[in-house]
C-alpha positions in Angstrom: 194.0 189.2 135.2 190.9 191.1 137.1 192.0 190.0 140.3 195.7 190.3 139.6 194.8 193.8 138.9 192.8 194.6 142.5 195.5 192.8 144.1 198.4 195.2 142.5 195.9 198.4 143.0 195.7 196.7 147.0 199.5 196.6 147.5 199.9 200.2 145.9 197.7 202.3 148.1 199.6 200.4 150.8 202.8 201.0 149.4 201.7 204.7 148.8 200.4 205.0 152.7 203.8 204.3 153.6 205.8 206.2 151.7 203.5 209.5 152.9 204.9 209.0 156.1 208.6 208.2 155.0 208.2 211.6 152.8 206.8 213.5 155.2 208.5 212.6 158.3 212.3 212.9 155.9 210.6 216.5 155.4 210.1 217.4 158.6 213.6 216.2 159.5 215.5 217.9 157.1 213.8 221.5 158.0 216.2 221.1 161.2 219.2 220.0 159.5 222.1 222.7 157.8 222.3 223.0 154.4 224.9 221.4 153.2 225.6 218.7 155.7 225.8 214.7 155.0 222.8 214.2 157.0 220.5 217.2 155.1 222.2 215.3 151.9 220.9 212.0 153.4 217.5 213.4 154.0 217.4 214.9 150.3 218.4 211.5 148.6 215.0 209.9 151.0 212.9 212.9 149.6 213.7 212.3 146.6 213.2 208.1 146.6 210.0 208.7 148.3 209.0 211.1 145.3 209.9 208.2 142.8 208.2 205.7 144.8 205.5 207.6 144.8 205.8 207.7 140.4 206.2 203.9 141.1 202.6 203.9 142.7 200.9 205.6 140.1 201.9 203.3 137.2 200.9 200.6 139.5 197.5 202.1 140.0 197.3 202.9 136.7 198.2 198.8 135.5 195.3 197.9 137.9 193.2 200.5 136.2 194.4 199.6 132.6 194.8 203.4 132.5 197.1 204.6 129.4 200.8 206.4 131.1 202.7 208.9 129.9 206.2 207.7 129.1 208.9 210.5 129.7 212.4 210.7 129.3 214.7 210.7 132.4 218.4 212.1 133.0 219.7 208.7 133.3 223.1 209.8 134.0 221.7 212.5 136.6 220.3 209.7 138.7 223.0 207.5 138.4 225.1 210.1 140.2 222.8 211.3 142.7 222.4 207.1 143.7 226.6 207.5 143.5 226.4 209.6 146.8 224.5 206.8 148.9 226.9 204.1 148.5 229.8 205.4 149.9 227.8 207.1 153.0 226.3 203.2 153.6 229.8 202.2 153.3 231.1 204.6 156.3 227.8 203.6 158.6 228.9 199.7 158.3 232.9 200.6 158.9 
């Protein structure tokens, strides 16, 4: 279980290196886009999945540090229909 542990704390500082540069990179794009737009929609839905990536790396960290989290509630219904406005925008790209 130790080494399970080091090996999932491994991957998430990985993981979390990545997503910095996802998040910050999606930031600097969208500071040129017009509100509004698909594409400054686009770049807000990658903002936002970096940001619960990011939540996803800290319970992972905290599993290889046996550290106690903080369940929360969550706006199931909100995130459903923010995930809603990604489909059909993949569905145009591959038309």
């Amino acid at each position: 279980m130790d080494a399970f542990g080091r090996l999932t704390g491994g991957v998430a500082h990985d993981f979390n290196n990545l997503l910095a540069i996802i998040h910050g990179n999606s930031e600097l794009v969208r500071g040129r886009l017009k509100d509004g737009s698909d594409a400054a929609e686009m770049a807000d839905d990658v903002i936002g999945a970096a940001g619960r990536g990011a939540e996803l790396v800290r319970r992972l960290l905290a599993f290889a540090r046996m550290q106690h989290l903080e369940p929360e509630s969550v706006d199931l219904n909100g995130r459903l229909q923010k995930r809603a406005r990604i489909a059909p925008a993949g569905a145009r790209r591959k038309m």
